[in-house]
PDB file of C-alpha atoms and ligand atoms in Angstrom:
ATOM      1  CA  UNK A   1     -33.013 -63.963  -0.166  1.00  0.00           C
ATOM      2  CA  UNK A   2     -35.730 -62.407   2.001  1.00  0.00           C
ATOM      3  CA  UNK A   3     -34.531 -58.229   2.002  1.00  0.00           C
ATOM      4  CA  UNK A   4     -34.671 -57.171   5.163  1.00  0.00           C
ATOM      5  CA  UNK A   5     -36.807 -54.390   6.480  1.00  0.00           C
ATOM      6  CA  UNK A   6     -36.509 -51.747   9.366  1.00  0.00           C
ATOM      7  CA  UNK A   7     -39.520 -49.557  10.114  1.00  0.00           C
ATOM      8  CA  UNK A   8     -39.308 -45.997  12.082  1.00  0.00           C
ATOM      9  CA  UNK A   9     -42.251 -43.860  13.943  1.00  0.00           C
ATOM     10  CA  UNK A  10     -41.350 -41.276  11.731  1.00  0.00           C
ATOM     11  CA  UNK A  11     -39.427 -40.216   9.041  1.00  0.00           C
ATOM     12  CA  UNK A  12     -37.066 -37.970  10.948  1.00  0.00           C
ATOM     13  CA  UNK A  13     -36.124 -41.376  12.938  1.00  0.00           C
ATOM     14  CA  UNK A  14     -35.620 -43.125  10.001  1.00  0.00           C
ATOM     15  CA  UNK A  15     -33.577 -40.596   8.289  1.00  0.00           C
ATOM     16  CA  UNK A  16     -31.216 -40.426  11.532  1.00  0.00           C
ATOM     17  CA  UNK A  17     -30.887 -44.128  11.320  1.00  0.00           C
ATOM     18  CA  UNK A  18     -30.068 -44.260   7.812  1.00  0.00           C
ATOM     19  CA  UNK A  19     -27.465 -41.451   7.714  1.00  0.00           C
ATOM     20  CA  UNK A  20     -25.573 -42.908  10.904  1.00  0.00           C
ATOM     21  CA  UNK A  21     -25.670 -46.493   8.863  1.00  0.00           C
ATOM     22  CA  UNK A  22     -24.208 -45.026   5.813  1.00  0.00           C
ATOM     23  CA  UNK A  23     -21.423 -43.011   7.791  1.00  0.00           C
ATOM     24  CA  UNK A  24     -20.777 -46.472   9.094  1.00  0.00           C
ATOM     25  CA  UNK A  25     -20.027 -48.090   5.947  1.00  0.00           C
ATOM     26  CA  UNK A  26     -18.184 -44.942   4.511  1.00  0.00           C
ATOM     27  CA  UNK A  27     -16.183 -45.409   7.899  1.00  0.00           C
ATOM     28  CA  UNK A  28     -15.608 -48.580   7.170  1.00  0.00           C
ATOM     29  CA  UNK A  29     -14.471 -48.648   3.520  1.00  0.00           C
ATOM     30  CA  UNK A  30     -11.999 -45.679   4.659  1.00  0.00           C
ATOM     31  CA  UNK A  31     -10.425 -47.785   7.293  1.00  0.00           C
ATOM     32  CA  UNK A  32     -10.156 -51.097   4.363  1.00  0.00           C
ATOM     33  CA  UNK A  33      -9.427 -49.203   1.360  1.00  0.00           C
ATOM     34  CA  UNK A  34      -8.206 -45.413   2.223  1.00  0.00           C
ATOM     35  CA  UNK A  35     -11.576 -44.301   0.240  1.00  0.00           C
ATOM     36  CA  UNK A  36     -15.161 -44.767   0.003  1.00  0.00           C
ATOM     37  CA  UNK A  37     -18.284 -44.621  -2.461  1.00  0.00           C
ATOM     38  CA  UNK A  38     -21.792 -43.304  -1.501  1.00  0.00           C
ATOM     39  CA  UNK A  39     -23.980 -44.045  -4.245  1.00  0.00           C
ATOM     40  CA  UNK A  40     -27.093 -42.244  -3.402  1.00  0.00           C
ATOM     41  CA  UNK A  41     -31.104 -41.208  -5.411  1.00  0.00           C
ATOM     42  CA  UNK A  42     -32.289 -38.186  -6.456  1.00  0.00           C
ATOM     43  CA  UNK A  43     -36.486 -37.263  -6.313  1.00  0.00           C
ATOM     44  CA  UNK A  44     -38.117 -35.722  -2.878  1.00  0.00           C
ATOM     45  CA  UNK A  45     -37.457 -38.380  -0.398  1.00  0.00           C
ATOM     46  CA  UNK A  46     -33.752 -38.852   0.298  1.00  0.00           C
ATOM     47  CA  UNK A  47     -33.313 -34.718   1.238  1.00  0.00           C
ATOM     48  CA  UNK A  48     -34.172 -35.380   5.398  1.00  0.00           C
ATOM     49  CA  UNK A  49     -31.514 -38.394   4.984  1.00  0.00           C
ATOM     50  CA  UNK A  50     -28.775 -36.001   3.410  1.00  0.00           C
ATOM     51  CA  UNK A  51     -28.651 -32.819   5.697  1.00  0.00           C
ATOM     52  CA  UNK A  52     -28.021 -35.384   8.756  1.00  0.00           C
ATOM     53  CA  UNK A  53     -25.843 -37.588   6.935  1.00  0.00           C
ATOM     54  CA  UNK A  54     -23.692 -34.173   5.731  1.00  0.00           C
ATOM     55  CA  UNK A  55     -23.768 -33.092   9.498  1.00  0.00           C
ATOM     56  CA  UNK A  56     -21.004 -36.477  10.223  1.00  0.00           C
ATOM     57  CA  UNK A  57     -18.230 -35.458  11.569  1.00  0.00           C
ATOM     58  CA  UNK A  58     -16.731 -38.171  12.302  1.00  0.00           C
ATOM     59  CA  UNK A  59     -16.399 -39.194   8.530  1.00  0.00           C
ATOM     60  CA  UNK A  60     -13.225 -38.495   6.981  1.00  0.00           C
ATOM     61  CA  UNK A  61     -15.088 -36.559   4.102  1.00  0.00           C
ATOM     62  CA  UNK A  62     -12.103 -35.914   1.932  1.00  0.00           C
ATOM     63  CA  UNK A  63     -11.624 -39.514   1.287  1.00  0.00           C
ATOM     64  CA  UNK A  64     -15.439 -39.901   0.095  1.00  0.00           C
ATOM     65  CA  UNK A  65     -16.166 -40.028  -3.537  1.00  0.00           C
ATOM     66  CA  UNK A  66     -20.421 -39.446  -3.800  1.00  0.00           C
ATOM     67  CA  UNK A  67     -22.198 -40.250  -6.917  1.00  0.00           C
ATOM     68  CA  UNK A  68     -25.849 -41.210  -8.113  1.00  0.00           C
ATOM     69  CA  UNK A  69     -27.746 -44.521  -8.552  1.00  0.00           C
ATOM     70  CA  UNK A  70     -29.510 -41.924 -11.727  1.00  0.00           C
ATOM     71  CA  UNK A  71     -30.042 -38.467 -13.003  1.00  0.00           C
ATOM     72  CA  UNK A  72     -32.010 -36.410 -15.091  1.00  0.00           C
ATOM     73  CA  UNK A  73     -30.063 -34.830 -17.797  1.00  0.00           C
ATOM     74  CA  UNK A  74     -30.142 -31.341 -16.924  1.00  0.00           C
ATOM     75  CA  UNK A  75     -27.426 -29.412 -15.336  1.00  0.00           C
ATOM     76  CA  UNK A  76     -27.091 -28.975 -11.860  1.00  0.00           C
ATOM     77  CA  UNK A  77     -28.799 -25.611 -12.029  1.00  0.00           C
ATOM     78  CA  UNK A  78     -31.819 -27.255 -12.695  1.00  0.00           C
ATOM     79  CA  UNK A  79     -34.468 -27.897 -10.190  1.00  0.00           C
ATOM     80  CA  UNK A  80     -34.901 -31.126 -11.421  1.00  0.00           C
ATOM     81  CA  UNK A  81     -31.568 -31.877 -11.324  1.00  0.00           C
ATOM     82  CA  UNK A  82     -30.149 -34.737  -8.179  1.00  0.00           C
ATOM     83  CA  UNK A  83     -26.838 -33.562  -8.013  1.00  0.00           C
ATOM     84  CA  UNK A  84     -28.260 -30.568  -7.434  1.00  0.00           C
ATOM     85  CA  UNK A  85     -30.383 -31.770  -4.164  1.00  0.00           C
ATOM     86  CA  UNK A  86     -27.104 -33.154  -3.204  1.00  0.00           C
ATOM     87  CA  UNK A  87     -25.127 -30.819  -3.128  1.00  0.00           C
ATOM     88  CA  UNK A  88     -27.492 -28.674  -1.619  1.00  0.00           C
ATOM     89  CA  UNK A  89     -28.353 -30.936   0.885  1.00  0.00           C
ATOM     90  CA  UNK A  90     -25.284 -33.077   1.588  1.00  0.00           C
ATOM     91  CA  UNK A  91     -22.390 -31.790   0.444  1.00  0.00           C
ATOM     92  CA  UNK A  92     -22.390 -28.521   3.086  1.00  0.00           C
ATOM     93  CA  UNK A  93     -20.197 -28.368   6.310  1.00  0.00           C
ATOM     94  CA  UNK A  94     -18.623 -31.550   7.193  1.00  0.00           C
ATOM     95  CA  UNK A  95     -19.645 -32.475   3.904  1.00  0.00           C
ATOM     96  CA  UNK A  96     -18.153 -30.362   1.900  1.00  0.00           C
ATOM     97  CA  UNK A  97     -14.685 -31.720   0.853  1.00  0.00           C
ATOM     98  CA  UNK A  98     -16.551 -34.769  -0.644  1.00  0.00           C
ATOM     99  CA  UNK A  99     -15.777 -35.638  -4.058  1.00  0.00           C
ATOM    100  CA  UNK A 100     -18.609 -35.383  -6.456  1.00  0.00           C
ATOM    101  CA  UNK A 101     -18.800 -37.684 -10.111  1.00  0.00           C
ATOM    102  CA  UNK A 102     -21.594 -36.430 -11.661  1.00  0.00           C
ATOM    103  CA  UNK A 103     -23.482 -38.850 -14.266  1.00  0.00           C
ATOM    104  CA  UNK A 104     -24.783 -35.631 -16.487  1.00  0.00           C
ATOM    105  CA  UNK A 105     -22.025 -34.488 -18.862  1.00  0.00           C
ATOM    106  CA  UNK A 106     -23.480 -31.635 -20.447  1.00  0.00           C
ATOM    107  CA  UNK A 107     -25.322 -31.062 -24.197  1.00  0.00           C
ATOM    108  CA  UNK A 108     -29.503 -31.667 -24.498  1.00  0.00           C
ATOM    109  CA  UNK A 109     -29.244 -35.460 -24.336  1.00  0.00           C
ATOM    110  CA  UNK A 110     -27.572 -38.085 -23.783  1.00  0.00           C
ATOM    111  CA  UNK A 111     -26.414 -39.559 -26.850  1.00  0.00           C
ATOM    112  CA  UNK A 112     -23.462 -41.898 -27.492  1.00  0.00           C
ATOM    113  CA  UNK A 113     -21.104 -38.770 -26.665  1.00  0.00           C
ATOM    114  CA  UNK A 114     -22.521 -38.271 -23.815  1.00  0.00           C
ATOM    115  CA  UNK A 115     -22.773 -41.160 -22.022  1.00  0.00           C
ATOM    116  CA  UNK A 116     -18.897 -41.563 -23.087  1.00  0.00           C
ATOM    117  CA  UNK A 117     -18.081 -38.782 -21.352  1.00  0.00           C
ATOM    118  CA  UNK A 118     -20.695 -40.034 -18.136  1.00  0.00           C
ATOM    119  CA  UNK A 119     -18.339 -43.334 -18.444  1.00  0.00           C
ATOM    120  CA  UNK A 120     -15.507 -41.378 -18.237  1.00  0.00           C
ATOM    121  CA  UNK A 121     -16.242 -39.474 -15.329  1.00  0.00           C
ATOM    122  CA  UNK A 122     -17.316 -43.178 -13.458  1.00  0.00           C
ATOM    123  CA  UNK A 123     -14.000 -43.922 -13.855  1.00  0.00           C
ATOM    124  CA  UNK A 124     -12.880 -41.856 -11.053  1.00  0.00           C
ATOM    125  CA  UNK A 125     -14.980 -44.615  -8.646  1.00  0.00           C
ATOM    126  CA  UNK A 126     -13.435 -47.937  -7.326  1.00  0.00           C
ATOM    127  CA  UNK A 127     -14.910 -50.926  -8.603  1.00  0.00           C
ATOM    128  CA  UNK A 128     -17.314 -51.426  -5.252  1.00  0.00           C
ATOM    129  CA  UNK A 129     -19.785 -49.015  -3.752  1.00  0.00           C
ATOM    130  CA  UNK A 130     -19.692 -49.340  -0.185  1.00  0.00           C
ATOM    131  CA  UNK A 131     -23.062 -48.139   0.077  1.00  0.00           C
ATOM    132  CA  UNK A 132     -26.090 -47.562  -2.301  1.00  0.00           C
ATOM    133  CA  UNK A 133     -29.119 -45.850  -1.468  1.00  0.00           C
ATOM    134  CA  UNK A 134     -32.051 -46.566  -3.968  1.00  0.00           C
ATOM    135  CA  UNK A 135     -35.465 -44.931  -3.563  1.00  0.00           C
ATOM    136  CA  UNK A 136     -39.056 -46.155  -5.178  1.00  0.00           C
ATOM    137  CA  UNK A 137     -41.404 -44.573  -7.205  1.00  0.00           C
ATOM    138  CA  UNK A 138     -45.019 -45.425  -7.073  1.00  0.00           C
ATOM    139  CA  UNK A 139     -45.180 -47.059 -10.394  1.00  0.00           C
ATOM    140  CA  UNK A 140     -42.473 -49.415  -9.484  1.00  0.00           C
ATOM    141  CA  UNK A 141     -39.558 -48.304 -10.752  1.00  0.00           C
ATOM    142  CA  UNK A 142     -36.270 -47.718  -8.791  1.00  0.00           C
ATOM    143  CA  UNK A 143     -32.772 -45.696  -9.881  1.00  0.00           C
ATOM    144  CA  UNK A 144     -34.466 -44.926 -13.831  1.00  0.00           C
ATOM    145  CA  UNK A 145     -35.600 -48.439 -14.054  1.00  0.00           C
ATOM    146  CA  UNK A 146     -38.569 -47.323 -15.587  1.00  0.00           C
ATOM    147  CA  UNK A 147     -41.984 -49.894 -16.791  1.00  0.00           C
ATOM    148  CA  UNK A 148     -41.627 -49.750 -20.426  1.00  0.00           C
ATOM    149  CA  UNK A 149     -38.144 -48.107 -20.533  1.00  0.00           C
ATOM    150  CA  UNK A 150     -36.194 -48.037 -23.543  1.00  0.00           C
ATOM    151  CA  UNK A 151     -33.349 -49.605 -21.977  1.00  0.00           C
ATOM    152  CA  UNK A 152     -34.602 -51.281 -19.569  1.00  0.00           C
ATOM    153  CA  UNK A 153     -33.490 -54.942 -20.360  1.00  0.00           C
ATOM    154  CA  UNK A 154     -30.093 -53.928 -20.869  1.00  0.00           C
ATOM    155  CA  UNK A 155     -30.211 -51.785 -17.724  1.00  0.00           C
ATOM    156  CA  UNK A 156     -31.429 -54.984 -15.469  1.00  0.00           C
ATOM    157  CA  UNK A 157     -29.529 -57.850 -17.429  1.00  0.00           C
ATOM    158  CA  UNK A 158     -26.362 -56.019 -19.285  1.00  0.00           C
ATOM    159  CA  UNK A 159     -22.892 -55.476 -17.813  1.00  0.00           C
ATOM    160  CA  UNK A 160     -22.984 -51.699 -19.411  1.00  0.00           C
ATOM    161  CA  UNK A 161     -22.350 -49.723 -16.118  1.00  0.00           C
ATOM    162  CA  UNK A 162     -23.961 -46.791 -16.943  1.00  0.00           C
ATOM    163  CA  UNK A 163     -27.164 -45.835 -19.737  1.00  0.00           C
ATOM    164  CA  UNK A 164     -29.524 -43.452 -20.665  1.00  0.00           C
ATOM    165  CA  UNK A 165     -33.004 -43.895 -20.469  1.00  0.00           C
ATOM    166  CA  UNK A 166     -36.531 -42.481 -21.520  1.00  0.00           C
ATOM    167  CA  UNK A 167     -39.584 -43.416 -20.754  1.00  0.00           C
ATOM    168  CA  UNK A 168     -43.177 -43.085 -21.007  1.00  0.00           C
ATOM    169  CA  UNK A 169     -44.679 -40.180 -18.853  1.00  0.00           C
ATOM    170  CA  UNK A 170     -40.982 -39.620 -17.142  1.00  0.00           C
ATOM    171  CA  UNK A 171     -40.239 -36.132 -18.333  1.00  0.00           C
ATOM    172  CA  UNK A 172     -36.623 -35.212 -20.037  1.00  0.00           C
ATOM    173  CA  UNK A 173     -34.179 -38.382 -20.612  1.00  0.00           C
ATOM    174  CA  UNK A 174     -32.427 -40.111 -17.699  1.00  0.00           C
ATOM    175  CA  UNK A 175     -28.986 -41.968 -17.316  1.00  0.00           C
ATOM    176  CA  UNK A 176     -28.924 -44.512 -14.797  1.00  0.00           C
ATOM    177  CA  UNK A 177     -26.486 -46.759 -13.008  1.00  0.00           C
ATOM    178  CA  UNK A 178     -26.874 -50.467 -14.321  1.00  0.00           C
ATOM    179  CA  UNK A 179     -28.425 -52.798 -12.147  1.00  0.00           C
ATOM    180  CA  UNK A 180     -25.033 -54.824 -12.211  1.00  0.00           C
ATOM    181  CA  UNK A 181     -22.960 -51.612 -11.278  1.00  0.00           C
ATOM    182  CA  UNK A 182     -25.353 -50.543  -8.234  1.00  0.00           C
ATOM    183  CA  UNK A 183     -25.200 -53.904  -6.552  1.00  0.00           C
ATOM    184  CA  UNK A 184     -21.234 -54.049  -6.751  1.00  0.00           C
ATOM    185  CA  UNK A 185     -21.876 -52.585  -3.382  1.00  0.00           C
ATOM    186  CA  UNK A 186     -21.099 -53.792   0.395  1.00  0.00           C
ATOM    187  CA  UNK A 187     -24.416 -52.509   1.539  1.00  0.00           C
ATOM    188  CA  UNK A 188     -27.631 -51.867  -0.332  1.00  0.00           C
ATOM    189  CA  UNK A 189     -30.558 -49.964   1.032  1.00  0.00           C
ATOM    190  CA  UNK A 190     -34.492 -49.312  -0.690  1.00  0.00           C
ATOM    191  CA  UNK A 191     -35.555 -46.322   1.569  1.00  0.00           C
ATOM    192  CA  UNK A 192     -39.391 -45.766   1.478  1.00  0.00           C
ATOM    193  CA  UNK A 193     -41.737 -43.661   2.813  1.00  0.00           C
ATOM    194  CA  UNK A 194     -45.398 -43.472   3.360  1.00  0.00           C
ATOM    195  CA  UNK A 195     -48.479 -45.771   2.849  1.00  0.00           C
ATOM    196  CA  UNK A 196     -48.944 -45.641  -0.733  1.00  0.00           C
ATOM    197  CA  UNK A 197     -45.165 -46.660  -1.250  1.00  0.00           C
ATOM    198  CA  UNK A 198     -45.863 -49.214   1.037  1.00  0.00           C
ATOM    199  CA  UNK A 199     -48.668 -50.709  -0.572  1.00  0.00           C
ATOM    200  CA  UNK A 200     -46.642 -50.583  -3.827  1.00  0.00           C
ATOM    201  CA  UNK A 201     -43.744 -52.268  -2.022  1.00  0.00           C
ATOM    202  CA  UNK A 202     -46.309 -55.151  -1.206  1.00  0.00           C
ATOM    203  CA  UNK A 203     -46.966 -55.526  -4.683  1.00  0.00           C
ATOM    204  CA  UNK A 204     -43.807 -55.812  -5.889  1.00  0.00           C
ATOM    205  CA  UNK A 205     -42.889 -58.508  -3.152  1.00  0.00           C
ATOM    206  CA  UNK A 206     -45.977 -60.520  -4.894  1.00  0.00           C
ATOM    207  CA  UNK A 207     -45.219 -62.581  -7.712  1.00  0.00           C
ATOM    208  CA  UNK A 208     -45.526 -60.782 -10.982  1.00  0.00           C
ATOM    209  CA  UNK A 209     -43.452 -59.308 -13.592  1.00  0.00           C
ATOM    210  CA  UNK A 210     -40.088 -57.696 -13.484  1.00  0.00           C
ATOM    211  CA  UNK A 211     -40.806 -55.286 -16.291  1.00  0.00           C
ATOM    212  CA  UNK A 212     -44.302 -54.526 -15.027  1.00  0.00           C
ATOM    213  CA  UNK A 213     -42.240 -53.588 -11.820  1.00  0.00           C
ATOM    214  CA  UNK A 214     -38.609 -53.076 -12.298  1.00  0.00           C
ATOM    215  CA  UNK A 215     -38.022 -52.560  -8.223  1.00  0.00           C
ATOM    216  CA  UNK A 216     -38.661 -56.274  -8.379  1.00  0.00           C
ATOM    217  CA  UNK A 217     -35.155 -56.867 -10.178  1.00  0.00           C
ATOM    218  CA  UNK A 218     -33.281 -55.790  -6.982  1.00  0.00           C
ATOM    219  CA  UNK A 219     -36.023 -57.447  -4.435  1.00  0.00           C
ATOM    220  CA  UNK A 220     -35.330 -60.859  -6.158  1.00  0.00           C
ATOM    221  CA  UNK A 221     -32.021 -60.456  -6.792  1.00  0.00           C
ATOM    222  CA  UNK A 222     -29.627 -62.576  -4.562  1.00  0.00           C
ATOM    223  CA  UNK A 223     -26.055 -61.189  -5.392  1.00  0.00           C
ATOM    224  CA  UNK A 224     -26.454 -58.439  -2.439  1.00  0.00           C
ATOM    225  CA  UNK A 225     -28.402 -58.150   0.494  1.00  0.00           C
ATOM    226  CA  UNK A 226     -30.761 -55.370   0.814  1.00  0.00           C
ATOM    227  CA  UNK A 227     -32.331 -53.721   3.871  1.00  0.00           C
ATOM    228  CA  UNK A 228     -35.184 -51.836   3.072  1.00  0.00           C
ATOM    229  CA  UNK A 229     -36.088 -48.440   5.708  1.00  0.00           C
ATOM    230  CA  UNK A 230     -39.610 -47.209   5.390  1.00  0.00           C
ATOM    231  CA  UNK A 231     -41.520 -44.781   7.913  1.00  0.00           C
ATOM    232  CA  UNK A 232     -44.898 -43.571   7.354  1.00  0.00           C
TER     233      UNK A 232
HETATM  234  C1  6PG B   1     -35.049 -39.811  -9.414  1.00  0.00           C
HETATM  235  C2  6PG B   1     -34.701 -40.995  -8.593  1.00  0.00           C
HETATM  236  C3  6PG B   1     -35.787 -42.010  -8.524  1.00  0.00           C
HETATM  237  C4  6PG B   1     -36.449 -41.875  -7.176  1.00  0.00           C
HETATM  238  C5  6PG B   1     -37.863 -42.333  -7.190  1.00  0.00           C
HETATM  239  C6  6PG B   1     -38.596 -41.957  -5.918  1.00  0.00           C
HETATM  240  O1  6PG B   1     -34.170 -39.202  -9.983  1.00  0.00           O
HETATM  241  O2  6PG B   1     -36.248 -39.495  -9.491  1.00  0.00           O
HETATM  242  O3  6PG B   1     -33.450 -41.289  -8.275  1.00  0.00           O
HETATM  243  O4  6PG B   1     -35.457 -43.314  -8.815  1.00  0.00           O
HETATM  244  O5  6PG B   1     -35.721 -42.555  -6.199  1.00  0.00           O
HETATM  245  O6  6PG B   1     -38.511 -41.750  -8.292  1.00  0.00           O
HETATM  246  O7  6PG B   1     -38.784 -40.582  -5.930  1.00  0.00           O
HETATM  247  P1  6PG B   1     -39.464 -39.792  -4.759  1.00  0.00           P
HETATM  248  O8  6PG B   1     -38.549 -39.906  -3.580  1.00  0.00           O
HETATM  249  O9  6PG B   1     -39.570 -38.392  -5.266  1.00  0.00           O
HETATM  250  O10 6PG B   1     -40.783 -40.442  -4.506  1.00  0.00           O
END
């Protein structure tokens, strides 16, 4: 299953796009189901894509239940934290009645407690996203699929919905959605921006490891289709 791709002029266009997309799906998994599940990533580029996706009004925001795809486990005060950038971002104005499920649950790691208590708070979701928005990071990984990952196999081949994960180079310890729980999803977008990423998206369309390039588990996958947005 060929993803398929939709290029902007710029990355205001594309972040227009995208945000009147996902308020599509979140309309439409109101109007099925009473509720709906944004499942969105953290780092620098999804921030354009939130403000005008907060701005909606036309989504019925109180019946929206907004996670993350992963996190870094630090508390929202944290500027490295991505429910912080959400709720900064998104979560204002229209926005603002949105439900939140956080994936860090407090303490310096996340150990087995921890990640029960993540688990716990996923159980406020229904069992389908109706939209997940995954980014890319130069080396190839997406959500905190990271090369040489300490969970990475279980992340991209286990039923576990939800990990932790550390990694080389990566900084403080992650918890990520599992590849299985993220494409549980009606709609599934890879939104990249710039040259480099798009040099490192051609890569990981080439043949070539998974683990070398985890973003290739959910370019090869054929389960859900993906679109994937990029601007310069
Ligand atoms: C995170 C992410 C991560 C991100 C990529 C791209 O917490 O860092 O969710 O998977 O999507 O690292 O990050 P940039 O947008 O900063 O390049």
């Amino acid at each position: 299953m060929t993803p398929a791709r939709r290029s902007f002029g710029s990355k205001e266009d594309l972040a227009l796009a995208l945000a009147e997309t996902v308020a599509d799906d979140l309309r439409r998994g109101i109007e099925a189901n009473g509720q709906a599940a944004l499942a969105v990533s953290g780092g620098s580029t999804p921030a354009r894509f939130f403000v005008f996706l907060g701005r909606k009004k036309d989504v019925d925001w109180s019946r929206v239940l907004v996670t993350l795809v992963d996190e870094r486990w630090v508390p929202e005060t944290s500027d490295r934290s991505n429910a912080g950038l959400v709720n900064e971002k998104m979560l204002q104005g229209p926005a603002a009645v949105a439900r939140f499920i956080p994936l860090y649950a407090g303490g310096d790691a996340p150990d087995a407690a921890g990640l029960a208590r993540t688990a716990e708070q996923l159980r406020a979701l229904p069992e389908r996203f109706d939209a997940v928005v995954l980014g890319m990071g130069n080396d190839g990984h997406t959500a905190s699929f990271f090369p040489g990952g300490d969970n990475l196999a279980a992340a991209l081949t286990g039923t576990e919905p939800v990990l932790s994960m550390r990694a080389p180079g990566v900084g403080e310890a992650r918890v990520t959605l599992s590849l299985d729980r993220l494409l549980a999803t009606d709609a599934l977008y890879l939104h990249i921006e710039g040259e480099e990423k798009a040099k490192v998206l051609e890569s990981a369309l080439a043949e070539g490891s998974v683990d070398e390039m985890p973003v290739r588990a959910v370019l090869r996958q054929t389960r859900t289709p993906l679109t994937i947005y990029w601007s310069p």
